[in-house]
Coordinates of C-alpha atoms in Angstrom, one line a residue:
M1 CA 49.3 9.1 -166.1
K2 CA 47.2 12.4 -165.6
P3 CA 45.9 14.1 -161.6
V4 CA 43.5 13.1 -160.4
R5 CA 41.4 16.3 -160.8
T6 CA 37.7 15.8 -158.8
R7 CA 35.1 18.8 -158.5
F8 CA 31.6 19.6 -156.0
A9 CA 29.5 21.8 -157.9
P10 CA 26.6 22.5 -156.0
S11 CA 23.7 24.7 -156.4
P12 CA 23.6 27.7 -154.3
T13 CA 19.4 26.7 -153.5
G14 CA 19.8 26.8 -149.7
Y15 CA 21.3 24.8 -146.8
M16 CA 23.7 22.6 -147.4
H17 CA 21.8 19.0 -147.5
I18 CA 23.6 16.1 -146.3
G19 CA 23.5 14.0 -149.3
N20 CA 25.3 16.7 -151.0
L21 CA 27.8 17.2 -148.6
R22 CA 28.5 13.6 -148.8
T23 CA 29.5 13.4 -152.7
A24 CA 31.6 15.9 -151.4
L25 CA 33.4 14.2 -149.1
Y26 CA 33.8 11.6 -151.5
A27 CA 35.2 13.8 -154.4
Y28 CA 37.9 15.7 -151.8
L29 CA 39.2 11.8 -150.2
I30 CA 39.0 10.6 -153.7
A31 CA 41.1 13.6 -154.7
K32 CA 43.2 13.7 -151.4
K33 CA 44.0 10.4 -151.9
A34 CA 45.8 10.4 -155.0
K35 CA 47.4 13.6 -154.1
G36 CA 45.2 15.5 -156.6
S37 CA 43.1 18.4 -157.0
F38 CA 39.6 18.9 -155.6
I39 CA 37.8 22.0 -157.0
L40 CA 34.3 23.9 -156.1
R41 CA 32.2 25.3 -158.8
I42 CA 29.1 27.0 -158.2
E43 CA 26.0 25.5 -161.1
D44 CA 24.2 28.5 -161.1
T45 CA 22.1 28.3 -164.4
D46 CA 18.8 27.9 -163.0
R47 CA 18.1 31.4 -161.8
S48 CA 14.8 30.7 -160.5
R49 CA 15.7 28.6 -157.4
Q50 CA 18.7 30.4 -156.3
V51 CA 18.2 31.6 -152.7
E52 CA 20.5 34.8 -151.9
G53 CA 23.6 33.8 -149.2
A54 CA 23.4 30.5 -150.8
D55 CA 26.7 30.8 -151.7
E56 CA 28.3 31.9 -148.8
V57 CA 26.4 28.4 -146.9
I58 CA 28.3 25.9 -149.6
F59 CA 31.4 28.5 -148.7
S60 CA 31.1 27.9 -144.8
T61 CA 29.7 24.5 -145.1
L62 CA 32.6 23.1 -146.7
K63 CA 35.3 24.6 -144.5
D64 CA 33.4 24.0 -141.3
A65 CA 33.5 20.4 -142.7
G66 CA 37.2 20.4 -143.2
L67 CA 36.9 20.2 -146.6
F68 CA 39.2 23.0 -148.2
W69 CA 38.7 23.4 -151.7
D70 CA 42.6 23.5 -154.1
E71 CA 40.0 25.8 -157.0
G72 CA 37.2 27.8 -156.6
P73 CA 35.5 31.0 -156.4
D74 CA 36.6 32.6 -154.2
V75 CA 40.1 31.4 -154.7
G76 CA 40.5 31.2 -158.1
G77 CA 43.0 29.1 -159.9
P78 CA 43.7 28.2 -164.0
Y79 CA 40.2 27.8 -165.2
A80 CA 38.2 30.7 -163.4
P81 CA 35.6 31.5 -163.3
Y82 CA 34.5 28.9 -161.3
T83 CA 30.2 30.0 -161.3
Q84 CA 28.5 29.1 -164.1
S85 CA 26.8 32.0 -165.1
E86 CA 29.9 33.5 -165.6
R87 CA 30.9 31.3 -167.8
K88 CA 27.7 31.6 -170.1
D89 CA 29.7 32.6 -173.0
A90 CA 31.5 29.7 -173.0
Y91 CA 28.2 27.3 -173.3
L92 CA 26.3 28.9 -176.4
E93 CA 30.1 28.9 -178.4
G94 CA 30.2 24.8 -177.3
A95 CA 26.5 24.3 -178.6
K96 CA 27.2 26.2 -182.0
I97 CA 30.1 23.6 -182.5
L98 CA 28.3 20.9 -181.7
I99 CA 25.2 22.4 -184.5
E100 CA 28.0 22.5 -186.5
N101 CA 29.5 18.7 -186.6
G102 CA 25.6 17.9 -186.3
G103 CA 25.5 16.5 -182.9
A104 CA 22.6 19.3 -181.8
Y105 CA 20.5 21.5 -183.4
Y106 CA 18.1 24.6 -183.1
C107 CA 14.8 24.6 -181.7
F108 CA 11.8 26.9 -182.1
C109 CA 8.6 25.5 -181.2
S110 CA 6.8 27.3 -178.9
K111 CA 5.5 26.0 -175.8
D112 CA 1.8 25.3 -176.9
E113 CA 2.9 23.7 -180.3
L114 CA 5.6 21.5 -177.3
D115 CA 2.3 20.5 -175.3
R116 CA 0.4 19.4 -179.2
R117 CA 3.9 17.4 -180.3
C118 CA 5.0 16.0 -176.9
A119 CA 4.5 12.2 -176.9
K120 CA 2.8 11.5 -173.6
E121 CA 4.6 7.6 -172.4
D122 CA 3.9 6.5 -169.1
G123 CA 3.0 10.1 -168.0
A124 CA 6.1 11.8 -169.1
A125 CA 5.7 14.4 -172.0
R126 CA 9.2 13.3 -174.6
Y127 CA 9.5 15.8 -177.7
D128 CA 8.7 14.6 -180.8
G129 CA 11.4 15.9 -182.8
H130 CA 9.8 18.2 -185.0
C131 CA 12.9 21.0 -185.9
R132 CA 15.0 17.5 -185.9
D133 CA 15.4 17.7 -189.5
L134 CA 15.1 21.3 -190.1
S135 CA 17.6 22.9 -193.2
D136 CA 20.4 25.3 -192.5
G137 CA 18.7 27.5 -194.7
D138 CA 15.1 26.9 -192.5
A139 CA 16.9 27.8 -189.6
N140 CA 18.7 30.7 -190.3
D141 CA 15.7 32.3 -191.8
L142 CA 13.7 31.6 -188.6
L143 CA 16.7 32.6 -186.3
E144 CA 17.1 36.1 -188.4
R145 CA 13.3 36.2 -187.8
G146 CA 14.2 36.7 -183.8
L147 CA 11.9 33.6 -182.8
P148 CA 12.8 32.7 -179.9
Y149 CA 14.8 29.3 -179.8
V150 CA 16.4 26.5 -177.2
I151 CA 18.9 24.0 -178.5
R152 CA 18.5 20.2 -178.6
Q153 CA 21.0 17.8 -178.6
K154 CA 20.4 15.0 -181.4
M155 CA 20.3 12.0 -180.1
P156 CA 21.0 8.2 -182.0
K157 CA 17.4 7.1 -182.8
E158 CA 19.2 3.5 -183.1
G159 CA 21.9 1.7 -181.5
V160 CA 22.6 1.5 -178.3
T161 CA 25.1 3.5 -175.5
V162 CA 27.6 1.8 -173.4
F163 CA 29.3 3.8 -170.5
S164 CA 31.4 2.3 -167.5
D165 CA 30.8 3.4 -163.9
L166 CA 33.5 2.6 -161.7
V167 CA 30.6 1.3 -158.9
Y168 CA 27.9 -0.3 -160.8
G169 CA 29.9 -1.5 -163.8
D170 CA 29.2 -1.9 -167.6
I171 CA 25.8 -0.6 -168.5
A172 CA 23.9 -0.3 -172.0
V173 CA 21.1 2.2 -173.0
D174 CA 18.9 1.6 -176.0
N175 CA 19.2 5.3 -177.5
S176 CA 15.7 5.5 -178.6
E177 CA 15.1 5.7 -175.2
L178 CA 17.4 9.3 -175.3
E179 CA 15.2 12.1 -175.8
D180 CA 16.9 15.1 -177.5
Q181 CA 17.6 17.0 -174.3
I182 CA 17.5 20.5 -173.9
L183 CA 21.3 22.1 -174.1
I184 CA 20.4 25.8 -174.2
K185 CA 17.3 27.4 -172.7
S186 CA 15.2 30.2 -174.2
D187 CA 17.7 32.8 -171.7
G188 CA 20.7 31.8 -173.2
M189 CA 21.2 29.9 -170.0
P190 CA 22.6 26.3 -170.4
T191 CA 21.6 23.7 -168.7
Y192 CA 22.8 21.9 -166.0
N193 CA 23.4 18.6 -168.0
F194 CA 25.1 20.9 -171.2
A195 CA 27.1 22.9 -168.4
N196 CA 28.6 20.4 -166.8
V197 CA 30.0 17.9 -169.3
V198 CA 30.8 21.8 -170.2
D199 CA 33.2 22.7 -168.0
D200 CA 34.3 19.3 -166.6
H201 CA 36.1 19.2 -169.8
A202 CA 37.4 22.8 -169.6
M203 CA 38.5 21.8 -165.8
E204 CA 40.3 18.9 -167.2
I205 CA 38.5 17.0 -164.5
S206 CA 39.4 13.3 -164.3
H207 CA 36.5 11.6 -161.5
V208 CA 32.8 12.8 -161.9
I209 CA 31.5 12.2 -158.6
R210 CA 27.8 11.9 -158.1
G211 CA 24.3 10.5 -156.5
N212 CA 22.9 7.6 -158.7
E213 CA 20.5 9.7 -159.6
Y214 CA 21.9 10.9 -162.4
L215 CA 22.7 7.0 -163.9
S216 CA 20.0 8.1 -166.5
S217 CA 21.8 10.8 -167.6
A218 CA 24.7 9.4 -167.9
P219 CA 24.6 8.4 -171.6
K220 CA 23.6 11.7 -172.1
Y221 CA 26.6 12.8 -170.8
T222 CA 28.6 9.9 -172.9
L223 CA 26.8 11.4 -176.0
L224 CA 28.3 14.7 -175.4
Y225 CA 31.6 13.9 -174.8
R226 CA 32.0 12.2 -178.4
A227 CA 30.3 14.0 -180.6
F228 CA 32.8 17.1 -179.2
G229 CA 35.5 14.6 -179.6
W230 CA 36.3 14.5 -176.0
D231 CA 37.4 12.0 -173.1
I232 CA 35.1 10.6 -171.1
P233 CA 35.9 11.1 -167.6
A234 CA 35.3 8.5 -164.4
Y235 CA 31.7 8.0 -163.3
I236 CA 31.2 7.5 -160.1
H237 CA 27.8 7.4 -158.6
C238 CA 26.7 6.9 -155.3
P239 CA 24.3 5.0 -153.5
Q240 CA 20.9 7.2 -152.5
V241 CA 20.4 8.1 -149.1
M242 CA 17.4 7.3 -147.6
R243 CA 15.0 7.8 -144.6
D244 CA 13.7 4.6 -144.9
H245 CA 13.2 1.7 -147.3
Q246 CA 10.5 4.3 -149.2
H247 CA 11.6 7.6 -149.6
K248 CA 15.0 9.3 -150.0
L249 CA 16.6 12.3 -148.3
S250 CA 15.6 16.0 -149.8
K251 CA 15.7 19.7 -149.0
R252 CA 11.6 19.4 -150.2
D253 CA 10.7 17.5 -147.2
G254 CA 12.8 19.1 -144.9
D255 CA 15.4 16.5 -143.8
A256 CA 18.0 17.3 -142.1
S257 CA 20.9 19.6 -143.8
Y258 CA 24.3 19.7 -142.3
Q259 CA 23.8 23.5 -140.2
D260 CA 20.5 21.4 -139.0
F261 CA 22.7 18.7 -137.5
A262 CA 25.7 21.4 -136.1
E263 CA 23.1 23.2 -134.4
K264 CA 22.6 20.1 -132.3
G265 CA 25.7 19.9 -131.2
F266 CA 27.3 17.2 -133.8
L267 CA 30.9 17.5 -133.8
P268 CA 31.9 18.3 -138.2
E269 CA 34.1 15.4 -137.2
A270 CA 31.7 13.2 -136.8
I271 CA 29.3 14.3 -139.4
I272 CA 31.8 13.7 -141.9
N273 CA 32.9 10.4 -140.1
Y274 CA 29.5 9.2 -140.0
L275 CA 28.4 10.3 -144.1
A276 CA 31.3 8.9 -145.3
L277 CA 29.9 5.5 -143.8
L278 CA 26.7 6.0 -145.3
G279 CA 27.2 4.3 -148.5
W280 CA 30.9 3.0 -148.0
S281 CA 32.1 0.3 -145.6
P282 CA 35.8 1.0 -144.7
K283 CA 37.6 -2.8 -144.0
G284 CA 38.1 -4.7 -141.1
E285 CA 36.2 -3.3 -137.8
K286 CA 36.9 0.2 -137.5
E287 CA 34.5 3.0 -137.6
I288 CA 35.9 5.9 -136.2
F289 CA 38.1 7.6 -138.7
S290 CA 39.2 11.2 -138.3
L291 CA 39.3 13.3 -141.5
E292 CA 42.7 12.5 -142.8
E293 CA 42.0 8.5 -142.2
L294 CA 39.4 8.5 -144.4
I295 CA 41.8 9.5 -147.1
E296 CA 44.0 6.9 -146.1
Q297 CA 41.2 4.1 -145.8
F298 CA 39.1 5.5 -148.8
D299 CA 38.8 3.2 -152.0
V300 CA 35.8 3.7 -154.9
A301 CA 36.1 -0.7 -154.3
G302 CA 34.2 -0.4 -150.9
M303 CA 31.5 1.4 -152.4
A304 CA 27.5 0.0 -151.6
K305 CA 25.2 -0.1 -155.3
S306 CA 22.1 0.0 -152.7
P307 CA 20.5 2.7 -151.1
A308 CA 21.9 3.9 -147.9
I309 CA 19.6 4.1 -145.1
F310 CA 20.3 7.5 -142.6
D311 CA 20.9 6.1 -139.1
I312 CA 20.4 9.0 -136.3
Q313 CA 21.0 6.0 -134.0
K314 CA 24.6 5.6 -135.4
M315 CA 25.2 9.0 -136.4
K316 CA 24.6 9.7 -132.5
Y317 CA 26.9 6.6 -131.4
I318 CA 29.5 8.0 -133.6
N319 CA 29.4 11.4 -132.3
A320 CA 29.6 9.7 -129.2
E321 CA 32.6 8.3 -129.7
H322 CA 34.0 11.3 -131.2
I323 CA 33.0 13.2 -128.0
R324 CA 34.5 11.4 -125.5
A325 CA 38.0 11.7 -127.8
L326 CA 38.1 15.6 -127.3
S327 CA 39.6 17.1 -124.5
K328 CA 38.8 18.0 -121.5
E329 CA 39.1 21.6 -123.2
Q330 CA 37.9 20.8 -125.7
F331 CA 34.8 19.3 -124.9
M332 CA 34.1 22.2 -121.6
N333 CA 34.4 24.9 -125.1
S334 CA 31.8 23.9 -127.1
A335 CA 29.4 22.6 -124.3
M336 CA 29.3 26.1 -122.1
P337 CA 27.0 27.7 -124.9
F338 CA 24.4 24.0 -123.8
I339 CA 24.9 24.3 -120.4
K340 CA 23.9 28.0 -120.0
Q341 CA 21.0 27.2 -121.7
A342 CA 19.7 25.2 -118.9
V343 CA 21.8 26.8 -115.7
S344 CA 22.0 30.5 -115.2
R345 CA 23.9 30.5 -111.2
D346 CA 27.0 31.2 -111.1
D347 CA 28.4 29.6 -107.9
I348 CA 28.7 26.2 -108.9
D349 CA 32.0 23.9 -110.1
F350 CA 31.7 24.0 -113.9
A351 CA 35.1 22.3 -114.6
V352 CA 33.6 18.6 -112.7
L353 CA 29.6 19.3 -114.4
S354 CA 31.9 19.5 -118.2
E355 CA 33.4 16.0 -116.9
T356 CA 30.9 14.4 -115.7
L357 CA 29.1 15.5 -118.9
Q358 CA 31.6 14.1 -121.6
P359 CA 31.5 10.6 -121.2
R360 CA 27.5 10.8 -120.7
C361 CA 26.7 13.1 -124.1
E362 CA 26.0 11.9 -127.4
F363 CA 25.3 15.1 -128.7
F364 CA 25.2 19.1 -127.7
A365 CA 21.4 20.2 -127.7
D366 CA 20.6 16.8 -125.3
I367 CA 22.8 18.9 -122.4
P368 CA 19.7 21.5 -121.7
D369 CA 17.1 18.8 -120.1
K370 CA 19.5 17.2 -118.7
L371 CA 20.8 19.9 -115.8
G372 CA 17.4 21.3 -115.2
F373 CA 17.9 20.8 -111.6
I374 CA 20.8 22.8 -110.7
D375 CA 19.4 26.2 -110.6
A376 CA 15.8 24.5 -109.0
L377 CA 15.3 21.6 -107.5
P378 CA 12.0 20.0 -108.9
E379 CA 8.9 19.1 -106.0
Y380 CA 9.2 15.1 -105.1
G381 CA 8.3 13.4 -102.2
S382 CA 10.0 10.5 -100.4
F383 CA 8.3 8.0 -103.3
L384 CA 11.8 9.4 -104.5
F385 CA 13.9 7.0 -102.6
F386 CA 12.3 3.7 -103.6
N387 CA 14.5 1.7 -105.4
R388 CA 14.3 -2.0 -105.8
K389 CA 17.6 -2.5 -107.0
M390 CA 19.4 -0.5 -105.0
K391 CA 17.3 -1.4 -101.8
T392 CA 16.6 1.7 -100.8
S393 CA 13.7 3.2 -98.7
P394 CA 12.5 5.8 -97.5
D395 CA 13.8 4.5 -93.9
T396 CA 16.9 3.7 -94.7
S397 CA 17.9 7.1 -96.9
R398 CA 16.5 8.7 -93.7
E399 CA 19.6 6.8 -91.8
V400 CA 22.1 7.1 -94.7
L401 CA 21.7 11.3 -94.7
T402 CA 21.8 12.1 -91.5
A403 CA 25.2 10.1 -91.6
A404 CA 26.5 12.4 -95.0
L405 CA 25.4 15.6 -93.6
G406 CA 27.5 15.2 -91.0
V407 CA 30.2 14.6 -92.6
L408 CA 30.0 16.9 -95.2
E409 CA 28.9 19.6 -92.6
N410 CA 32.7 19.0 -91.2
L411 CA 34.9 18.4 -94.9
G412 CA 37.0 21.6 -95.6
D413 CA 38.6 20.2 -98.4
F414 CA 34.8 20.4 -100.5
T415 CA 36.0 18.9 -103.7
K416 CA 35.0 16.1 -106.2
D417 CA 38.2 14.4 -104.7
G418 CA 37.5 15.5 -101.1
V419 CA 33.6 14.8 -101.6
H420 CA 34.5 11.1 -102.8
A421 CA 37.0 10.3 -100.1
A422 CA 34.8 11.4 -96.9
L423 CA 31.2 9.5 -98.3
F424 CA 33.2 6.2 -99.0
A425 CA 34.4 6.5 -95.7
L426 CA 31.8 6.7 -94.3
I427 CA 30.2 3.8 -96.3
E428 CA 33.1 1.3 -95.1
R429 CA 32.7 2.6 -91.7
L430 CA 28.9 2.1 -91.9
G431 CA 29.2 -0.8 -93.5
I432 CA 26.3 -1.3 -96.0
K433 CA 26.8 -1.6 -99.8
N434 CA 28.2 2.1 -101.8
G435 CA 24.4 2.6 -103.7
L436 CA 23.0 2.1 -99.9
L437 CA 24.5 6.1 -99.7
L438 CA 24.9 7.0 -103.3
W439 CA 21.5 6.6 -105.1
P440 CA 20.1 8.2 -102.2
L441 CA 22.8 11.2 -101.7
R442 CA 21.5 11.7 -106.0
A443 CA 18.5 12.0 -105.2
A444 CA 18.1 14.4 -102.9
L445 CA 20.9 16.4 -104.4
S446 CA 18.4 16.2 -108.0
G447 CA 15.2 15.5 -106.9
L448 CA 15.5 13.5 -110.2
P449 CA 15.6 9.7 -110.2
S450 CA 18.0 9.8 -112.6
T451 CA 21.2 12.2 -113.8
P452 CA 24.3 12.7 -115.3
G453 CA 27.0 11.9 -113.0
G454 CA 26.0 10.5 -109.0
G455 CA 25.6 12.0 -105.7
V456 CA 30.0 12.7 -105.3
E457 CA 29.5 14.9 -108.9
L458 CA 26.9 16.9 -107.8
A459 CA 28.1 17.7 -104.3
A460 CA 31.5 18.2 -106.4
I461 CA 29.3 20.9 -108.6
L462 CA 26.7 22.5 -106.4
G463 CA 29.4 23.3 -103.7
K464 CA 29.1 23.6 -100.3
E465 CA 26.3 25.6 -98.9
E466 CA 24.0 24.3 -102.1
T467 CA 24.7 20.9 -101.4
L468 CA 24.1 21.0 -97.5
A469 CA 20.8 23.0 -97.8
R470 CA 19.5 20.3 -100.4
L471 CA 20.4 17.4 -98.6
K472 CA 18.9 19.4 -95.3
K473 CA 15.3 20.1 -97.5
A474 CA 15.3 16.0 -98.3
L475 CA 15.5 15.8 -94.6
A476 CA 13.0 17.7 -94.0
V477 CA 10.6 15.4 -96.7
L478 CA 11.6 11.6 -95.3
R479 CA 10.9 12.4 -92.2
Q480 CA 6.8 13.8 -93.1

């Protein structure tokens, strides 16, 4: 049995779109589950679309996501080079072999001539095969005269091409629907469709994983493999990732990239976890996976045929679960840059703040909006202390906060545990429900009706001096 070898072959055209990253993930999981190899190849044949620095974005994104490749442009391997622009001679040589075998031909039609000759069906131009039957002598004569040319694949005009896909099963396409596609462009560079077939064969790729938008091209790939006499790899076409039921995610529409989510504070492992579920269903009810668990659980049989709808709320839920699984130190290290966006003072207890945020955080970029009250209290009036659920009012709040002020002023152990013990002893002494004290305390310390954490946590975070100052301000408001 041949070893499993998969590849991810992105074009360096900008950021890493999450649909592309999901394709890379599936290729990685299939290879690693089979103890095979995951190859990174850069497909840069379309020079006009390249973006400077995009190669490094690809490398850094895959590394950040934990998808390390076994062979590639930067690490080398037995089938180097792994960048298509460095393999140009192999494509031209392959195309000439096809010409000799009768599977391809030189086309000398100019753009103007193509515009005249291409029949338009359903608004799409289709080449009529004008140069298809040029004799070898005529073609050589035109080559000697230096006429520009492309090389086209000679598609069969009759019959049916059948190919198999591990997700969609056997698919048959009438050959009359297939256009004689260009293999080598006039600048000598290969088209994507040709180059990836040549490279996949040369690199002994066993499984080709790509989006199902390439299903329509699969018959052309199949015919190319047959024309060369090569083994056809296993095809696995992934369902499209959609923004909604009508629109797929796309770079052109500005849909989110991996970098967008990383900058918002989504954890790499959570992004990967969610993307794995975006078109694949694991066995059982478990949804939260590490990359190692995904390798163990992944099965092509669980991949869907229908489009996957990107659900940001589901992604936030999965990210929140991964955040909660972090150690306190890991969370604090990740959260501090976002905390510092909102908090400039350094006299607060960041450890308690971090502990308070962790169970309430969906993604790190939502932290700053929760903490605006720490540097400075917002303006508020006595209406803030009305809460029907807690049965608090300005009068009841004034009474309990006065008592709390007296307790906290005399408290020596002004830690979270110390504040908790002192306030709950006061609650027991007053014979009241917890909320009757803790809710007004939170309002007094934050100037807000809701905050991450309750009154005890806020007091510990702010420290004794600031807590007492804010309590006195609240009581002044309540006496007005």
